[in-house]
């Protein structure tokens, strides 16, 4: 029987942008407080994608059990809903050992899905999606935008007429559920995570920009030295399509440009570091909208004291 909401046992969450130092800190926390770690990372679920995702090493996994790593192949579909299901199963296993689960990573969408829930978007109605897409081909985005204005004025106001991805999604949600995207979001905000976790500590890590960017640049260089190019070449040799969602993620698409489009390694390293810095900023944007307690990543004593207070409460 899989664990279900509400979860009343303690849960610790440590999140922050890429390269800030979550892995080292989480391993220390896990050892001190008898935790087992659940990865909160949308890319580390993929097998064979280790260097480019900064996945914890085999030695580190032997030190502390990790969950939600190497769950699927690079051409498999993985999403937030599946993450929630897999996390509940992992929580149940950890609690059965009288351990405390520690979720750590940088995928804000997955954390929000877990703690607040995601509304049904009608993604299981491919027939509706196909009909709307055909209408787009026949009548153009302007007509679809007018149609959206009639059924969901708020979303139409926020979605540009040329943003066909969100335009199609908004119409799909309405025709699949009978409610507008705006109504779903309002309902989600109203019931924001009520009752899902009754004993949770959520910590966010911050750092000065100069230090974080230096760590990002250093990680990029380290990835290349460890054989990131060979990892991507291996994925291609296994037959994985460069157009796959996983292969178009940050890092992998950069290395594919180097391998397939003759982009120089120096240019690849520079663009990867730049785009990773931009990604870190987007991660902060996600996390700032969530209810986190913020600590400087170097404030180990304060972080450990806060966790001790939480567990002993």
PDB file of N, CA and C in Angstrom, residues 5-51:
ATOM      1  N   UNK A   5      -1.381  11.062   1.011  1.00  0.00           N
ATOM      2  CA  UNK A   5      -1.532  12.302   1.762  1.00  0.00           C
ATOM      3  C   UNK A   5      -2.721  12.176   2.706  1.00  0.00           C
ATOM      4  N   UNK A   6      -2.670  12.820   3.882  1.00  0.00           N
ATOM      5  CA  UNK A   6      -1.585  13.665   4.371  1.00  0.00           C
ATOM      6  C   UNK A   6      -0.419  12.866   4.955  1.00  0.00           C
ATOM      7  N   UNK A   7       0.788  13.391   4.779  1.00  0.00           N
ATOM      8  CA  UNK A   7       1.993  12.786   5.354  1.00  0.00           C
ATOM      9  C   UNK A   7       2.269  13.489   6.674  1.00  0.00           C
ATOM     10  N   UNK A   8       2.215  12.749   7.755  1.00  0.00           N
ATOM     11  CA  UNK A   8       2.363  13.344   9.084  1.00  0.00           C
ATOM     12  C   UNK A   8       3.756  13.157   9.676  1.00  0.00           C
ATOM     13  N   UNK A   9       4.542  12.260   9.098  1.00  0.00           N
ATOM     14  CA  UNK A   9       5.916  12.045   9.566  1.00  0.00           C
ATOM     15  C   UNK A   9       6.806  13.194   9.079  1.00  0.00           C
ATOM     16  N   UNK A  10       7.950  13.417   9.738  1.00  0.00           N
ATOM     17  CA  UNK A  10       8.814  14.543   9.352  1.00  0.00           C
ATOM     18  C   UNK A  10       9.434  14.389   7.968  1.00  0.00           C
ATOM     19  N   UNK A  11       9.522  15.503   7.264  1.00  0.00           N
ATOM     20  CA  UNK A  11      10.168  15.580   5.947  1.00  0.00           C
ATOM     21  C   UNK A  11      11.052  16.819   5.934  1.00  0.00           C
ATOM     22  N   UNK A  12      12.286  16.659   5.468  1.00  0.00           N
ATOM     23  CA  UNK A  12      13.204  17.796   5.333  1.00  0.00           C
ATOM     24  C   UNK A  12      13.450  18.046   3.857  1.00  0.00           C
ATOM     25  N   UNK A  13      13.425  19.300   3.461  1.00  0.00           N
ATOM     26  CA  UNK A  13      13.668  19.693   2.072  1.00  0.00           C
ATOM     27  C   UNK A  13      14.797  20.709   2.052  1.00  0.00           C
ATOM     28  N   UNK A  14      15.787  20.502   1.185  1.00  0.00           N
ATOM     29  CA  UNK A  14      16.879  21.465   0.987  1.00  0.00           C
ATOM     30  C   UNK A  14      16.998  21.725  -0.510  1.00  0.00           C
ATOM     31  N   UNK A  15      16.713  22.948  -0.911  1.00  0.00           N
ATOM     32  CA  UNK A  15      16.752  23.288  -2.334  1.00  0.00           C
ATOM     33  C   UNK A  15      17.642  24.509  -2.567  1.00  0.00           C
ATOM     34  N   UNK A  16      17.995  24.697  -3.817  1.00  0.00           N
ATOM     35  CA  UNK A  16      18.814  25.829  -4.207  1.00  0.00           C
ATOM     36  C   UNK A  16      19.221  25.677  -5.656  1.00  0.00           C
ATOM     37  N   UNK A  17      19.862  26.683  -6.215  1.00  0.00           N
ATOM     38  CA  UNK A  17      20.253  26.633  -7.621  1.00  0.00           C
ATOM     39  C   UNK A  17      21.374  25.649  -7.870  1.00  0.00           C
ATOM     40  N   UNK A  18      21.559  25.310  -9.125  1.00  0.00           N
ATOM     41  CA  UNK A  18      22.602  24.379  -9.514  1.00  0.00           C
ATOM     42  C   UNK A  18      23.978  24.867  -9.068  1.00  0.00           C
ATOM     43  N   UNK A  19      24.801  23.929  -8.621  1.00  0.00           N
ATOM     44  CA  UNK A  19      26.210  24.156  -8.271  1.00  0.00           C
ATOM     45  C   UNK A  19      26.412  24.919  -6.969  1.00  0.00           C
ATOM     46  N   UNK A  20      25.355  25.189  -6.201  1.00  0.00           N
ATOM     47  CA  UNK A  20      25.531  25.977  -4.980  1.00  0.00           C
ATOM     48  C   UNK A  20      26.179  25.166  -3.860  1.00  0.00           C
ATOM     49  N   UNK A  21      26.089  23.829  -3.947  1.00  0.00           N
ATOM     50  CA  UNK A  21      26.697  22.995  -2.926  1.00  0.00           C
ATOM     51  C   UNK A  21      25.705  22.124  -2.178  1.00  0.00           C
ATOM     52  N   UNK A  22      24.588  21.805  -2.821  1.00  0.00           N
ATOM     53  CA  UNK A  22      23.539  21.008  -2.170  1.00  0.00           C
ATOM     54  C   UNK A  22      24.000  19.589  -1.857  1.00  0.00           C
ATOM     55  N   UNK A  23      24.771  18.978  -2.758  1.00  0.00           N
ATOM     56  CA  UNK A  23      25.162  17.582  -2.572  1.00  0.00           C
ATOM     57  C   UNK A  23      26.009  17.404  -1.326  1.00  0.00           C
ATOM     58  N   UNK A  24      27.043  18.192  -1.188  1.00  0.00           N
ATOM     59  CA  UNK A  24      27.930  18.082  -0.025  1.00  0.00           C
ATOM     60  C   UNK A  24      27.164  18.321   1.269  1.00  0.00           C
ATOM     61  N   UNK A  25      26.321  19.357   1.277  1.00  0.00           N
ATOM     62  CA  UNK A  25      25.552  19.678   2.476  1.00  0.00           C
ATOM     63  C   UNK A  25      24.548  18.583   2.807  1.00  0.00           C
ATOM     64  N   UNK A  26      23.863  18.072   1.788  1.00  0.00           N
ATOM     65  CA  UNK A  26      22.836  17.058   2.032  1.00  0.00           C
ATOM     66  C   UNK A  26      23.443  15.765   2.565  1.00  0.00           C
ATOM     67  N   UNK A  27      24.623  15.405   2.095  1.00  0.00           N
ATOM     68  CA  UNK A  27      25.288  14.206   2.602  1.00  0.00           C
ATOM     69  C   UNK A  27      25.647  14.372   4.085  1.00  0.00           C
ATOM     70  N   UNK A  28      26.095  15.566   4.442  1.00  0.00           N
ATOM     71  CA  UNK A  28      26.411  15.835   5.850  1.00  0.00           C
ATOM     72  C   UNK A  28      25.161  15.770   6.714  1.00  0.00           C
ATOM     73  N   UNK A  29      24.086  16.393   6.232  1.00  0.00           N
ATOM     74  CA  UNK A  29      22.822  16.377   6.975  1.00  0.00           C
ATOM     75  C   UNK A  29      22.337  14.944   7.151  1.00  0.00           C
ATOM     76  N   UNK A  30      22.418  14.168   6.071  1.00  0.00           N
ATOM     77  CA  UNK A  30      21.934  12.791   6.113  1.00  0.00           C
ATOM     78  C   UNK A  30      22.699  11.956   7.133  1.00  0.00           C
ATOM     79  N   UNK A  31      24.010  12.144   7.199  1.00  0.00           N
ATOM     80  CA  UNK A  31      24.817  11.374   8.140  1.00  0.00           C
ATOM     81  C   UNK A  31      24.547  11.779   9.585  1.00  0.00           C
ATOM     82  N   UNK A  32      24.376  13.062   9.813  1.00  0.00           N
ATOM     83  CA  UNK A  32      24.182  13.563  11.177  1.00  0.00           C
ATOM     84  C   UNK A  32      22.799  13.206  11.715  1.00  0.00           C
ATOM     85  N   UNK A  33      21.780  13.291  10.847  1.00  0.00           N
ATOM     86  CA  UNK A  33      20.402  13.128  11.327  1.00  0.00           C
ATOM     87  C   UNK A  33      19.737  11.834  10.860  1.00  0.00           C
ATOM     88  N   UNK A  34      20.535  10.887  10.384  1.00  0.00           N
ATOM     89  CA  UNK A  34      20.024   9.567   9.979  1.00  0.00           C
ATOM     90  C   UNK A  34      18.939   9.698   8.908  1.00  0.00           C
ATOM     91  N   UNK A  35      19.293  10.401   7.843  1.00  0.00           N
ATOM     92  CA  UNK A  35      18.368  10.608   6.723  1.00  0.00           C
ATOM     93  C   UNK A  35      18.717   9.701   5.549  1.00  0.00           C
ATOM     94  N   UNK A  36      17.754   9.504   4.675  1.00  0.00           N
ATOM     95  CA  UNK A  36      17.999   8.965   3.350  1.00  0.00           C
ATOM     96  C   UNK A  36      17.486   9.989   2.348  1.00  0.00           C
ATOM     97  N   UNK A  37      18.144  10.074   1.199  1.00  0.00           N
ATOM     98  CA  UNK A  37      17.952  11.212   0.299  1.00  0.00           C
ATOM     99  C   UNK A  37      17.072  10.859  -0.897  1.00  0.00           C
ATOM    100  N   UNK A  38      16.135  11.755  -1.189  1.00  0.00           N
ATOM    101  CA  UNK A  38      15.303  11.658  -2.386  1.00  0.00           C
ATOM    102  C   UNK A  38      15.704  12.791  -3.324  1.00  0.00           C
ATOM    103  N   UNK A  39      16.093  12.446  -4.533  1.00  0.00           N
ATOM    104  CA  UNK A  39      16.521  13.454  -5.501  1.00  0.00           C
ATOM    105  C   UNK A  39      15.331  14.269  -5.997  1.00  0.00           C
ATOM    106  N   UNK A  40      15.501  15.576  -5.952  1.00  0.00           N
ATOM    107  CA  UNK A  40      14.489  16.512  -6.432  1.00  0.00           C
ATOM    108  C   UNK A  40      15.021  17.160  -7.707  1.00  0.00           C
ATOM    109  N   UNK A  41      15.301  16.317  -8.703  1.00  0.00           N
ATOM    110  CA  UNK A  41      15.971  16.770  -9.921  1.00  0.00           C
ATOM    111  C   UNK A  41      15.336  16.083 -11.127  1.00  0.00           C
ATOM    112  N   UNK A  42      14.863  16.875 -12.065  1.00  0.00           N
ATOM    113  CA  UNK A  42      14.134  16.330 -13.216  1.00  0.00           C
ATOM    114  C   UNK A  42      15.034  15.636 -14.224  1.00  0.00           C
ATOM    115  N   UNK A  43      16.359  15.811 -14.117  1.00  0.00           N
ATOM    116  CA  UNK A  43      17.277  15.185 -15.067  1.00  0.00           C
ATOM    117  C   UNK A  43      17.983  13.962 -14.498  1.00  0.00           C
ATOM    118  N   UNK A  44      18.148  13.916 -13.186  1.00  0.00           N
ATOM    119  CA  UNK A  44      18.861  12.785 -12.597  1.00  0.00           C
ATOM    120  C   UNK A  44      18.035  11.507 -12.602  1.00  0.00           C
ATOM    121  N   UNK A  45      16.790  11.588 -13.044  1.00  0.00           N
ATOM    122  CA  UNK A  45      15.971  10.379 -13.180  1.00  0.00           C
ATOM    123  C   UNK A  45      16.418   9.539 -14.370  1.00  0.00           C
ATOM    124  N   UNK A  46      17.210  10.117 -15.292  1.00  0.00           N
ATOM    125  CA  UNK A  46      17.584   9.421 -16.519  1.00  0.00           C
ATOM    126  C   UNK A  46      18.853   8.589 -16.357  1.00  0.00           C
ATOM    127  N   UNK A  47      18.797   7.359 -16.837  1.00  0.00           N
ATOM    128  CA  UNK A  47      19.972   6.501 -16.859  1.00  0.00           C
ATOM    129  C   UNK A  47      20.962   6.995 -17.916  1.00  0.00           C
ATOM    130  N   UNK A  48      22.213   6.693 -17.699  1.00  0.00           N
ATOM    131  CA  UNK A  48      23.317   7.014 -18.621  1.00  0.00           C
ATOM    132  C   UNK A  48      23.636   8.515 -18.674  1.00  0.00           C
ATOM    133  N   UNK A  49      22.883   9.325 -17.961  1.00  0.00           N
ATOM    134  CA  UNK A  49      23.115  10.771 -17.979  1.00  0.00           C
ATOM    135  C   UNK A  49      23.620  11.167 -16.591  1.00  0.00           C
ATOM    136  N   UNK A  50      24.906  10.988 -16.385  1.00  0.00           N
ATOM    137  CA  UNK A  50      25.498  11.146 -15.057  1.00  0.00           C
ATOM    138  C   UNK A  50      26.328  12.416 -14.923  1.00  0.00           C
ATOM    139  N   UNK A  51      27.280  12.588 -15.836  1.00  0.00           N
ATOM    140  CA  UNK A  51      28.198  13.720 -15.735  1.00  0.00           C
ATOM    141  C   UNK A  51      27.453  15.028 -15.984  1.00  0.00           C
TER     142      UNK A  51
END
